[in-house]
Amino acid sequence: MHSERKLVVSHAPFWHDGGSIAARHYNILLAALIPVIAGIVTYGVPALGVVALAVSTAIGWEFLMNKITRRPVTVGDGNAALTGLLLAMLLPATMPWWVVVTGTFLAVVICKQIFGGLGANPFNPVLMGTAMLMTGWPMLMDFNHMLADYVTGFNMVDPLWSAKYFGPETVASFTAGDLLLGKQAGGIGTAFGLGIIIGGFYLMIRGFIRWEIVLSFLVGVAVTALAFNMKNPDAYAGPVFHLLAGYTLAGAVFFATEDSSSPVNLTPMLIYGVGGGVMTVLIRNIGVYVDGVVFAILVMNLINPLIDKIRPKAMGKVA
Amino acid sequence: MLQKVPEPSRITFFVEADFVRRDQLAFKTGDGVESGQKIQPVLGNLAYAEASLGGTVTSVFSHTGNFGKKYTGITITVDKGKTAAGSRFQEAGRDITIETAGNFLRCIPGGLPDGLFAFADKIHTIVIQGADEDVLGVTRAYTVKHEMAALKQGIDVLRKISGARQIVLTIPGAMASEGGTAGVEIKTLKPEYPAANPRLVARDCLGITVPAGSACEEAGICFISAEAVASLGKARDTGMVPSRKMITVIKKSGEKVMASAVIGTPVGDVLTACSEKVNENDRIVFGGPMTGSAVFSESHPVEADTDIVIVQDAGQIPGVADRSCINCGDCVRICPARVPVNMLIRYLGAGDYATAADQYDLLSCIECGLCAFACPANIPVFQYIKLGKYEFARHNAAEAEHA
Ligand code: SF4
Ligand code: SF4
């Protein structure tokens, strides 16, 4: 007779690859910190203040919502902190505190928790929150206005704004190298292109974001910008400028790739990415907004459930 | 190294037959059983086990397996004196037919699939699996390596009793030379999981895609483990039903031991023989790490198809979480059957099995477990899928009955 020791009984598989939601989010957080730190170096204490406030209030809102809805506390999975950091990335360094707090409230509570929390949000919460700020307080999201007092050693004008209203030759002074190194007026974490690229490669290689979306988004931007530029080089900037200015790189790496609001199948990922890229440049060149990334990705979020239905036939499926 | 587990003092069999009242049982406590005797515990139900040793019945009980499957368990206290009697298989003669195989040999080590009998006239191809389906297992490969003579005899029997035109042996890629002597067509498998999955073998080696929701046998392909084929060969050779099962035992340290145990032996005896100690809150898994099932107690017997036994230390057991899907798509990209797991899991979670099957390819799943292995949310995806299939089938059966 065997002693009746209690054994653990659970279901297959009995192995796991060790990945976790928390690891995923903390890695993305880490990658986002590279350009954010560069932004803090450029803009100093105010930028640090915005980042700290955004991260802490995002966590706070999530905790509060967990308590109010009597669900397990999920702040440990890193998503709230990531949401806060990503929102701070997009904001100017001088953003008033109450806008930051409102922004994280919109992102975490309105655009994520109300839909059921992580994975249930149909739109990217950070972009949704940002879009609300952009429409509610357009002046506060205007980098020329917000960063006017800064003396940084480079031309403190939003390159996208300048190119849009005064033609691409007005931004000829921004070389690709300048843009890559963050010598442009913009969001705290969106200016330092090189940093975003490094972080992006890390995330793509580790599989935390889907490279298909990142690359197709950039291709969409480049091809559309090139088409406009070829048609009328005096009115429209070229592809390199569009790739490196504004939110493009951050959008490709950190926003278009948000799990819940983007497709998972190959063809849909490509359609989604390219569509977002095309839309970005369309809005920049012929729309009313200076930067099109936020709305372009939100529009693609909207059609994501529809396009993600395009998928290979499952094995053995009859008819 | 081969570890021969001594004959146990007690054996147990689970027969897939359900009883409601005790008077439906053909056995009761105190009955004598001879070695080789066919044990058909529930009157009117043809499911049986074959007593690997003789003795006295000490308990007959009802056992519920995964997803509510009902079994009748029968435990026999072994009495060495009762092991001599010949079985009716012997009387049936050495010329094995499909009937004698169905009557006496379904529970040989390795196990013969029900489909071999249920779809006997449809089967055109028999695939002998010389590679274990789950990771870590080497039970079938062991047969190909060490029991080629018996395997060949078994192939001969299969040729005679089945109408199959084609007999194929699948082996791990690294064993191409060992398989060469079997005298049948050889297909080597890629060394990556789940290459030995029957549906993938059918598609990749035979060029036949088995329709989702139907058995491989319905498409004319029958999969039999190499060990079962070797057992068939031995049965014809000796006139006795072989009773020892080969098992890949994987210890907590990761060390592999090949053990041979009489079918019905409590797994605890096997582990003791392999000098593996089981502690409170450890886990014992029958079958591989990807698709096996955990057992409740060390009394659980070695069954005809128990190829792998794994012991996991309490500290090695990854947890599952009750979280919702984050739509990361890792499961979708890893799925060899192209099932849209991210969508499927939503409908399964909501209990909408009909939509899961109709629109999200529940029945295409080949049950490899990779989706749950990769899910960062630690959702027990595979469990949901198996439950979904079970419930869907049950619902359809109920509808058919009422129609
Ligand atoms: S178990 Fe998961 S990964 Fe494997 S075939 Fe089924 S759905 Fe696909
Ligand atoms: S791996 Fe898990 S979390 Fe990711 S999409 Fe699949 S079920 Fe959802």
XYZ file of C-alpha atoms and ligand atoms in Angstrom:
738
model
C 0.000 0.000 0.000
C 1.313 3.395 -0.883
C 1.017 6.169 1.602
C -1.541 8.661 0.429
C 0.668 11.652 -0.118
C -1.066 14.578 -1.670
C 0.035 15.124 -5.231
C -0.487 18.217 -7.288
C -2.930 17.577 -10.098
C -3.303 20.012 -12.935
C -3.714 19.985 -16.646
C -1.192 19.665 -19.467
C 1.104 21.144 -20.524
C 3.315 20.688 -17.522
C 5.979 22.918 -18.932
C 5.843 26.578 -19.691
C 8.256 28.677 -21.660
C 8.574 30.984 -18.677
C 7.187 34.080 -20.340
C 4.834 36.222 -18.338
C 2.751 39.308 -18.824
C 4.892 41.133 -16.293
C 8.137 40.237 -18.073
C 6.637 41.458 -21.301
C 5.614 44.800 -19.881
C 8.777 45.405 -17.908
C 10.868 44.740 -20.998
C 8.860 47.211 -23.033
C 9.179 49.636 -20.145
C 12.919 49.173 -20.184
C 13.111 49.809 -23.925
C 10.966 52.935 -23.596
C 13.229 54.242 -20.875
C 16.090 54.717 -23.354
C 14.458 57.568 -25.317
C 12.701 58.857 -22.211
C 15.967 59.281 -20.351
C 17.364 61.110 -23.363
C 14.354 63.432 -23.139
C 14.953 64.023 -19.455
C 18.560 64.896 -20.235
C 17.394 67.415 -22.830
C 14.537 68.999 -20.920
C 15.640 68.539 -17.332
C 13.563 68.512 -14.178
C 10.195 69.375 -15.731
C 10.445 66.308 -17.965
C 11.388 64.140 -15.024
C 8.407 65.564 -13.169
C 5.997 64.687 -15.976
C 7.367 61.133 -16.239
C 7.246 60.512 -12.504
C 3.763 61.927 -12.195
C 2.438 60.007 -15.190
C 3.822 56.666 -14.021
C 2.694 57.083 -10.435
C -0.797 58.308 -11.225
C -1.320 55.605 -13.847
C -0.487 53.016 -11.212
C -2.714 54.839 -8.744
C -5.711 54.871 -11.087
C -5.312 51.203 -11.859
C -5.081 50.321 -8.181
C -8.159 52.394 -7.452
C -10.113 50.747 -10.254
C -9.031 47.288 -9.079
C -10.404 48.148 -5.640
C -13.620 49.746 -6.867
C -14.428 46.886 -9.215
C -13.299 44.351 -6.597
C -10.971 42.584 -8.930
C -7.506 41.265 -8.179
C -4.902 44.004 -7.983
C -3.112 44.037 -11.327
C -0.565 46.818 -10.907
C 2.138 44.169 -10.499
C 1.879 43.172 -14.152
C 3.569 46.426 -15.111
C 0.912 47.529 -17.548
C -0.177 50.582 -15.581
C 3.389 51.789 -15.160
C 3.990 51.204 -18.847
C 0.860 53.137 -19.762
C 2.041 56.057 -17.651
C 5.507 56.007 -19.158
C 4.231 55.780 -22.718
C 1.859 58.658 -22.138
C 4.662 60.788 -20.703
C 6.697 59.968 -23.799
C 4.227 61.799 -25.998
C 3.839 64.904 -23.851
C 5.877 68.100 -23.885
C 8.157 68.468 -20.898
C 6.281 71.496 -19.588
C 2.866 69.866 -19.456
C 0.927 71.138 -16.404
C 0.435 68.519 -13.709
C -3.328 68.429 -13.959
C -3.183 67.544 -17.642
C -0.828 64.680 -16.871
C -3.167 63.365 -14.191
C -6.155 63.754 -16.497
C -4.248 61.989 -19.264
C -3.462 58.934 -17.156
C -7.046 58.892 -15.886
C -8.348 58.864 -19.441
C -5.869 56.199 -20.525
C -6.148 53.820 -17.588
C -9.710 54.258 -16.404
C -11.695 55.349 -19.431
C -9.802 53.622 -22.196
C -8.716 50.411 -20.473
C -10.402 49.465 -17.216
C -13.908 50.334 -18.322
C -13.571 47.936 -21.215
C -12.577 45.162 -18.839
C -8.895 45.768 -18.280
C -5.799 44.526 -19.980
C -6.475 42.766 -23.261
C -10.079 43.929 -23.511
C -9.433 47.465 -24.744
C -10.318 47.899 -28.421
C -8.143 51.016 -28.737
C -4.650 51.768 -27.571
C -5.350 53.425 -24.192
C -2.392 55.804 -24.347
C -3.231 57.022 -27.837
C -6.886 57.320 -26.942
C -5.975 59.422 -23.898
C -3.578 61.495 -25.951
C -6.166 62.059 -28.647
C -8.544 63.380 -26.020
C -5.889 65.770 -24.764
C -5.093 66.843 -28.329
C -8.694 67.675 -29.037
C -9.482 69.079 -25.591
C -6.398 71.262 -25.090
C -4.726 71.636 -28.484
C -2.466 74.420 -27.242
C -1.005 72.241 -24.543
C -0.063 69.590 -27.100
C 1.594 72.167 -29.353
C 5.342 71.753 -28.985
C 6.206 75.149 -30.431
C 4.052 76.776 -27.830
C 5.025 74.574 -24.901
C 8.773 74.426 -25.460
C 9.289 78.039 -26.564
C 11.315 78.990 -23.498
C 13.867 76.269 -23.903
C 17.381 77.090 -25.087
C 18.789 73.777 -26.212
C 21.350 74.600 -28.833
C 19.138 73.369 -31.671
C 16.254 74.886 -33.580
C 13.353 74.791 -31.084
C 10.620 74.493 -33.599
C 8.458 71.466 -34.206
C 9.881 70.207 -37.524
C 6.587 68.672 -38.621
C 4.780 71.967 -38.001
C 7.367 73.889 -39.914
C 7.377 71.498 -42.836
C 3.600 71.429 -42.980
C 3.003 75.155 -42.999
C 6.181 76.584 -44.507
C 7.456 73.865 -46.807
C 10.184 71.315 -46.361
C 13.045 73.702 -47.090
C 12.353 75.388 -43.734
C 13.508 72.228 -41.990
C 16.527 71.630 -44.182
C 18.630 72.526 -41.171
C 17.451 69.306 -39.446
C 19.708 66.609 -40.784
C 18.820 62.960 -40.407
C 21.575 62.759 -37.815
C 20.030 65.566 -35.770
C 16.644 63.936 -35.829
C 18.107 60.572 -34.848
C 19.978 62.121 -31.960
C 16.908 63.873 -30.641
C 17.755 67.397 -31.720
C 14.135 68.276 -32.441
C 11.346 69.794 -30.421
C 8.860 67.093 -29.493
C 7.543 64.732 -26.866
C 9.733 63.746 -23.944
C 10.384 60.280 -25.308
C 9.730 60.627 -29.007
C 12.593 62.810 -30.189
C 15.568 60.514 -29.688
C 15.078 58.319 -32.747
C 18.221 56.280 -32.290
C 17.165 55.290 -28.784
C 13.760 54.175 -30.010
C 15.380 52.143 -32.777
C 17.686 50.410 -30.326
C 14.796 49.653 -27.974
C 12.679 48.522 -30.904
C 15.266 46.054 -32.117
C 15.576 44.639 -28.629
C 11.818 44.163 -28.344
C 11.474 42.665 -31.816
C 14.294 40.195 -31.270
C 12.928 39.107 -27.916
C 9.451 38.752 -29.451
C 7.773 41.232 -27.125
C 6.465 43.218 -30.064
C 5.576 42.001 -33.519
C 8.207 43.091 -36.015
C 5.757 42.704 -38.878
C 3.749 45.633 -37.559
C 6.758 47.837 -36.852
C 8.314 47.371 -40.255
C 5.129 47.582 -42.273
C 4.170 50.777 -40.461
C 7.507 52.333 -41.350
C 7.205 51.118 -44.927
C 3.759 52.696 -45.134
C 5.136 56.019 -43.912
C 8.155 55.930 -46.200
C 6.312 54.962 -49.364
C 3.544 57.509 -48.901
C 5.979 60.282 -48.021
C 8.041 59.403 -51.063
C 5.005 59.545 -53.330
C 4.032 63.008 -52.070
C 7.609 64.172 -52.258
C 8.026 62.995 -55.831
C 4.811 64.665 -56.842
C 5.719 67.990 -55.299
C 9.087 68.251 -53.565
C 8.519 71.903 -52.719
C 5.433 71.227 -50.658
C 6.125 67.821 -49.130
C 9.110 66.545 -47.155
C 10.805 63.298 -48.122
C 10.547 59.872 -46.516
C 13.596 60.129 -44.251
C 12.236 63.272 -42.649
C 8.841 61.691 -42.073
C 10.389 58.564 -40.632
C 12.524 60.416 -38.125
C 10.381 63.396 -37.178
C 7.523 63.541 -34.722
C 5.930 60.418 -33.301
C 6.706 58.091 -36.226
C 9.313 55.823 -34.644
C 7.626 55.778 -31.257
C 4.348 55.015 -32.985
C 5.848 52.122 -34.901
C 7.599 50.549 -31.925
C 5.458 51.326 -28.896
C 1.964 52.200 -30.057
C 0.972 50.376 -33.225
C 2.201 47.180 -31.566
C -0.026 47.277 -28.492
C -1.278 43.714 -28.076
C -4.935 44.162 -27.507
C -5.652 46.627 -30.295
C -3.517 45.165 -33.078
C -3.842 42.058 -35.255
C -1.980 38.796 -34.681
C -2.161 37.129 -38.094
C 0.443 37.860 -40.745
C -1.535 39.447 -43.579
C -3.637 41.547 -41.207
C -0.487 42.734 -39.429
C 0.909 43.938 -42.735
C -2.323 45.616 -43.771
C -2.634 47.218 -40.368
C 0.938 48.453 -40.326
C 0.990 49.790 -43.847
C -2.458 51.317 -43.385
C -1.332 53.123 -40.258
C 1.781 54.404 -41.998
C -0.120 55.651 -45.041
C -2.720 57.330 -42.873
C -0.032 59.020 -40.801
C 1.442 60.801 -43.786
C -1.964 61.589 -45.270
C -2.954 63.358 -42.066
C 0.389 65.155 -41.887
C 0.336 66.284 -45.487
C -3.310 66.986 -46.179
C -5.077 66.718 -42.818
C -5.546 69.274 -40.091
C -3.133 67.799 -37.547
C 0.587 68.400 -37.593
C 1.340 64.805 -36.636
C -0.906 62.023 -37.833
C 0.446 59.088 -35.843
C -2.075 59.183 -33.007
C -5.178 59.269 -35.151
C -3.778 57.015 -37.822
C -3.160 54.201 -35.359
C -6.508 54.751 -33.668
C -8.251 54.394 -37.003
C -6.388 51.169 -37.618
C -7.377 49.991 -34.112
C -10.943 50.540 -35.184
C -10.727 48.222 -38.163
C -8.415 45.723 -36.463
C -11.151 43.234 -35.503
C -12.315 43.227 -39.075
C -8.974 42.759 -40.793
C -7.737 40.208 -38.265
C -10.397 37.877 -39.609
C -8.193 37.379 -42.652
C -6.284 34.317 -41.608
C -4.976 31.088 -43.030
C -7.386 28.188 -43.124
C -6.949 25.967 -40.106
C -5.599 22.492 -40.651
C -8.162 19.947 -41.753
C -10.913 22.516 -41.941
C -13.554 21.356 -44.369
C -15.285 24.066 -46.402
C 19.797 0.972 -18.842
C 16.679 -1.101 -18.379
C 15.118 -1.199 -14.934
C 12.973 -4.267 -14.447
C 10.263 -3.458 -11.928
C 9.494 -6.558 -9.798
C 6.056 -8.118 -10.043
C 3.778 -6.103 -7.785
C 1.673 -7.501 -4.949
C -1.374 -5.699 -6.252
C -2.525 -4.764 -9.747
C -5.309 -2.469 -10.878
C -7.099 -2.089 -14.209
C -9.330 0.671 -15.424
C -11.807 -0.521 -18.014
C -13.699 2.074 -19.982
C -17.115 0.898 -18.941
C -19.567 2.503 -16.587
C -21.809 0.731 -14.087
C -24.688 2.141 -12.143
C -25.652 -0.776 -9.923
C -23.466 -3.401 -8.346
C -25.542 -6.194 -9.864
C -24.274 -5.163 -13.295
C -20.800 -6.282 -12.347
C -19.289 -9.553 -13.486
C -16.751 -9.551 -10.647
C -16.999 -9.132 -6.942
C -14.562 -9.012 -4.105
C -13.085 -12.429 -3.393
C -13.375 -13.779 -6.935
C -10.327 -15.571 -8.261
C -8.658 -14.379 -11.429
C -6.125 -16.279 -13.475
C -3.215 -14.765 -15.257
C -4.140 -14.075 -18.853
C -7.848 -14.047 -18.055
C -10.014 -11.555 -19.856
C -11.626 -9.201 -17.378
C -14.871 -7.807 -18.708
C -16.177 -6.233 -15.524
C -19.508 -4.791 -16.626
C -22.113 -7.228 -17.943
C -23.186 -6.384 -21.444
C -20.237 -4.064 -22.048
C -17.508 -5.508 -24.239
C -14.678 -3.319 -22.887
C -12.101 -5.440 -21.128
C -8.684 -5.681 -19.548
C -6.396 -8.632 -19.617
C -5.184 -9.835 -16.213
C -1.420 -9.593 -16.351
C -1.116 -11.656 -13.166
C -3.458 -13.976 -11.282
C -4.921 -13.452 -7.829
C -7.982 -12.452 -5.895
C -10.223 -9.490 -6.604
C -10.041 -7.134 -3.638
C -12.090 -4.270 -4.934
C -14.284 -3.242 -7.827
C -14.990 0.449 -7.984
C -16.103 3.282 -10.163
C -13.415 5.684 -11.377
C -13.856 9.017 -13.064
C -11.111 10.131 -15.410
C -10.543 13.435 -17.171
C -13.638 15.280 -18.351
C -15.975 12.939 -16.535
C -15.041 9.789 -18.438
C -16.297 6.774 -16.487
C -14.259 3.679 -15.806
C -14.697 0.570 -13.778
C -11.628 -0.132 -11.719
C -10.726 -3.566 -10.500
C -7.943 -4.302 -8.056
C -6.432 -7.736 -7.727
C -4.183 -8.932 -4.934
C -1.603 -11.034 -6.687
C -1.314 -14.683 -5.777
C 1.715 -16.277 -7.355
C -0.002 -19.686 -7.403
C -2.630 -18.482 -9.823
C -0.337 -17.414 -12.594
C -0.089 -20.623 -14.550
C -3.392 -20.959 -16.324
C -3.473 -20.590 -20.064
C -5.683 -17.954 -21.601
C -8.413 -18.410 -24.127
C -6.170 -16.532 -26.506
C -3.903 -19.553 -26.538
C -6.835 -21.798 -27.329
C -7.812 -19.554 -30.211
C -4.654 -20.625 -31.939
C -1.561 -18.928 -33.235
C -3.119 -17.849 -36.446
C -4.193 -14.398 -35.281
C -7.194 -12.924 -37.051
C -8.730 -9.507 -36.672
C -11.369 -11.106 -34.425
C -8.907 -12.778 -32.064
C -6.900 -9.552 -31.953
C -10.036 -7.604 -31.093
C -11.075 -10.179 -28.529
C -7.811 -10.680 -26.720
C -5.107 -8.247 -27.763
C -6.509 -4.758 -27.403
C -4.675 -4.267 -24.106
C -1.259 -5.548 -25.128
C 1.658 -3.323 -24.085
C 1.420 -0.277 -26.298
C -2.304 -0.843 -26.814
C -4.140 -1.414 -30.070
C -6.273 1.548 -31.157
C -10.046 1.076 -31.205
C -10.080 2.501 -34.699
C -8.211 -0.524 -36.029
C -11.324 -2.560 -35.311
C -14.070 0.005 -35.708
C -12.924 1.095 -39.167
C -11.283 -2.189 -40.207
C -12.628 -2.050 -43.758
C -11.604 1.575 -44.341
C -7.987 1.414 -43.314
C -5.570 1.541 -46.224
C -2.458 2.721 -44.397
C -0.985 1.671 -41.099
C 1.602 3.950 -39.569
C 3.806 2.298 -36.999
C 5.088 4.992 -34.714
C 8.693 4.474 -33.811
C 8.891 7.950 -32.334
C 7.178 9.098 -29.171
C 4.561 11.760 -29.664
C 5.475 13.842 -26.679
C 8.821 15.345 -25.819
C 11.258 13.381 -23.617
C 9.746 9.972 -24.410
C 11.967 7.259 -25.887
C 9.708 4.255 -25.307
C 8.855 3.616 -28.931
C 12.341 4.362 -30.156
C 13.558 1.772 -27.642
C 11.413 -0.868 -29.319
C 12.791 -0.025 -32.746
C 16.313 -0.202 -31.396
C 16.101 -3.315 -29.262
C 13.164 -5.408 -30.416
C 13.451 -5.441 -34.159
C 12.760 -9.181 -34.428
C 9.462 -8.934 -32.567
C 8.591 -5.783 -34.488
C 9.056 -7.585 -37.791
C 6.863 -10.451 -36.623
C 4.243 -7.941 -35.582
C 4.366 -6.243 -38.963
C 3.723 -9.638 -40.480
C 0.660 -10.115 -38.261
C -0.620 -6.654 -39.148
C -0.248 -7.394 -42.833
C -2.374 -10.477 -42.430
C -5.124 -9.149 -40.207
C -5.637 -5.723 -41.769
C -6.525 -4.842 -45.286
C -3.925 -2.081 -45.317
C -2.126 -1.638 -48.625
C 0.616 0.429 -47.113
C 2.570 -0.020 -43.905
C 4.923 2.758 -42.853
C 7.319 3.066 -39.938
C 8.056 6.535 -38.633
C 11.265 7.056 -36.705
C 13.168 10.004 -35.287
C 15.553 11.438 -37.876
C 18.592 10.380 -35.903
C 17.654 6.693 -36.103
C 17.524 6.211 -39.851
C 19.894 3.238 -39.792
C 18.072 1.300 -37.046
C 14.759 1.478 -38.853
C 16.185 0.302 -42.151
C 15.950 -3.394 -41.317
C 12.221 -3.454 -40.606
C 11.351 -4.264 -44.184
C 8.723 -1.547 -44.509
C 8.700 1.953 -45.844
C 10.525 4.322 -43.469
C 9.644 7.940 -42.855
C 11.982 9.995 -40.735
C 10.574 12.776 -38.622
C 11.937 16.215 -37.961
C 13.509 16.425 -34.540
C 11.116 19.078 -33.372
C 7.939 18.828 -31.374
C 5.210 17.956 -32.383
C 6.453 16.251 -35.566
C 5.223 12.816 -34.379
C 1.650 13.990 -33.905
C -0.500 11.630 -36.008
C -2.266 14.373 -37.929
C 1.002 16.066 -38.779
C 2.527 12.739 -39.792
C -0.478 12.114 -42.037
C -0.061 15.486 -43.665
C 3.715 15.698 -43.868
C 4.650 12.069 -44.549
C 1.600 10.731 -46.369
C 0.251 13.877 -47.962
C -3.201 13.319 -46.484
C -4.911 15.999 -44.442
C -7.329 14.382 -42.038
C -10.494 16.512 -41.844
C -10.965 18.329 -38.556
C -13.280 16.544 -36.205
C -12.925 13.103 -37.710
C -10.643 10.314 -36.596
C -7.545 9.426 -38.603
C -9.018 5.955 -39.109
C -12.019 7.460 -40.858
C -9.558 8.850 -43.387
C -8.090 5.385 -43.731
C -4.955 5.820 -41.631
C -4.378 3.878 -38.458
C -1.548 4.781 -36.068
C -0.095 2.043 -33.904
C 2.819 2.383 -31.532
C 5.918 0.363 -32.360
C 5.697 -1.271 -28.960
C 2.186 -2.536 -29.668
C 3.326 -3.997 -32.962
C 6.227 -5.758 -31.237
C 3.767 -7.061 -28.636
C 1.612 -8.459 -31.440
C 4.676 -10.259 -32.750
C 5.463 -11.697 -29.332
C 1.881 -12.792 -28.833
C 1.975 -14.806 -32.007
C 5.386 -16.168 -31.231
C 4.641 -17.342 -27.698
C 0.892 -17.823 -27.744
C 0.753 -15.636 -24.627
C -0.356 -12.063 -24.252
C 2.747 -10.111 -23.237
C 2.271 -8.292 -19.964
C 5.266 -6.038 -19.468
C 5.088 -2.429 -20.557
C 8.111 -0.284 -21.341
C 8.078 3.143 -19.748
C 10.368 6.137 -20.040
C 10.658 7.316 -16.443
C 11.841 10.886 -16.055
C 13.066 11.692 -12.611
C 13.010 15.055 -10.912
C 16.677 15.457 -11.745
C 15.837 15.074 -15.424
C 17.541 11.685 -15.556
C 15.806 9.201 -17.851
C 15.368 5.539 -16.926
C 13.815 2.932 -19.158
C 11.656 0.710 -16.973
C 9.703 -2.437 -17.686
C 6.662 -3.079 -15.489
C 3.738 -5.469 -15.536
C 0.616 -3.678 -16.725
C -1.466 -2.798 -13.676
C 1.535 -2.114 -11.436
C 0.991 0.923 -9.186
C 3.171 3.764 -10.429
C 4.578 4.081 -6.909
C 6.214 0.650 -7.318
C 7.777 1.760 -10.601
C 9.217 4.870 -9.029
C 10.496 2.947 -6.031
C 12.263 0.542 -8.364
C 13.843 3.524 -10.117
C 14.842 4.877 -6.693
C 12.825 8.019 -7.111
C 11.243 9.479 -4.013
C 7.917 11.242 -4.253
C 7.090 13.923 -1.694
C 3.970 15.759 -0.686
C 2.866 18.238 -3.395
C 5.059 16.773 -6.095
C 3.413 15.929 -9.362
C 3.312 12.611 -11.211
C 2.446 12.874 -14.883
C 1.438 10.007 -17.164
C 2.424 10.897 -20.689
C 4.718 13.694 -21.740
C 5.105 17.198 -20.385
C 3.062 18.706 -23.204
C 0.056 16.407 -23.425
C 0.103 14.014 -20.479
C -2.170 13.979 -17.490
C -1.385 14.258 -13.807
C -2.536 11.449 -11.545
C -3.964 11.735 -8.071
C -2.081 9.017 -6.310
C 0.864 6.694 -6.381
C -1.579 3.796 -6.609
C -2.507 4.792 -10.146
C -1.598 1.807 -12.323
C 0.638 1.562 -15.342
C -1.704 1.178 -18.300
C -1.262 -0.380 -21.715
C -0.479 3.005 -23.272
C 1.597 4.540 -20.477
C 4.722 5.482 -22.412
C 6.146 8.154 -20.151
C 6.014 8.799 -16.405
C 7.413 12.088 -15.173
C 7.942 13.165 -11.611
C 8.092 16.894 -11.022
C 9.282 18.385 -7.791
C 6.813 20.679 -6.036
C 9.247 23.514 -6.674
C 9.383 22.928 -10.441
C 5.683 23.228 -11.086
C 4.733 26.344 -13.054
C 1.511 27.926 -11.926
C -1.526 28.826 -13.956
C -3.328 32.095 -13.619
C -6.890 33.125 -13.962
C -6.272 36.042 -16.290
C -7.837 37.053 -19.497
C -6.129 36.920 -22.848
C -3.992 39.948 -23.696
C -4.160 39.181 -27.416
C -0.396 38.885 -27.738
C -0.811 36.251 -30.458
C 2.052 34.058 -29.273
C -0.306 31.072 -29.277
C -1.476 31.782 -32.802
C 2.029 31.933 -34.190
C 3.166 28.755 -32.447
C 0.102 26.651 -33.354
C 0.987 24.025 -35.959
C -2.682 23.661 -36.935
C -3.227 27.388 -37.531
C -5.990 27.627 -34.973
C -6.884 31.244 -34.073
C -6.362 30.503 -30.397
C -6.637 34.124 -29.316
C -10.221 34.269 -30.545
C -11.046 30.687 -29.679
C -10.167 31.193 -26.039
C -12.743 33.976 -25.737
C -15.576 31.730 -26.861
C -14.366 28.769 -24.852
C -14.118 30.969 -21.785
C -17.711 32.011 -22.328
C -18.825 28.418 -22.821
C -19.958 29.057 -26.392
C -18.644 25.794 -27.800
C -20.752 25.873 -30.935
C -19.282 29.183 -32.125
C -15.843 27.996 -31.059
C -16.223 24.974 -33.317
C -18.025 26.625 -36.217
C -16.044 29.830 -36.542
C -12.855 29.483 -34.572
C -11.637 26.035 -35.567
C -11.889 24.243 -32.242
C -11.933 20.890 -33.996
C -8.811 21.599 -36.030
C -6.696 21.541 -32.876
C -4.311 18.591 -32.927
C -3.829 18.710 -29.157
C -0.154 19.474 -28.941
C -0.345 21.886 -26.000
C 2.023 24.447 -27.501
C -0.439 27.306 -27.135
C -0.636 26.919 -23.378
C 3.119 26.375 -23.226
C 3.701 29.762 -24.816
C 0.904 31.822 -23.278
C 2.421 34.630 -21.205
C -0.888 35.112 -19.412
C -0.566 31.516 -18.191
C -4.080 30.760 -19.318
C -4.787 27.006 -19.257
C -5.637 27.234 -22.953
C -5.150 23.552 -23.653
C -7.486 22.573 -20.839
C -10.130 24.906 -22.221
C -9.715 23.346 -25.655
C -10.023 19.773 -24.441
C -13.017 20.648 -22.321
C -14.526 22.491 -25.266
C -14.125 19.504 -27.560
C -15.586 17.201 -24.957
C -18.585 19.424 -24.287
C -19.162 20.038 -27.980
C -19.167 16.297 -28.713
C -21.437 15.606 -25.745
C -23.888 18.260 -26.858
C -23.947 16.917 -30.412
C -24.471 13.375 -29.165
C -27.362 14.532 -27.013
C -28.912 16.343 -29.971
C -28.550 13.307 -32.193
C -30.298 11.241 -29.569
C -33.239 13.612 -29.370
C -33.543 14.062 -33.108
S -3.028 22.536 -28.646
Fe -2.960 24.722 -29.110
S -1.122 24.984 -30.350
Fe -1.610 22.807 -30.382
S -2.895 22.502 -32.188
Fe -4.272 22.869 -30.485
S -4.644 25.050 -30.552
Fe -2.825 24.694 -31.784
S -0.799 33.422 -25.862
Fe -2.316 33.641 -24.236
S -2.485 35.847 -23.918
Fe -1.418 35.560 -25.868
S -3.074 35.642 -27.383
Fe -2.778 33.498 -26.859
S -4.243 33.083 -25.220
Fe -4.034 35.295 -25.404
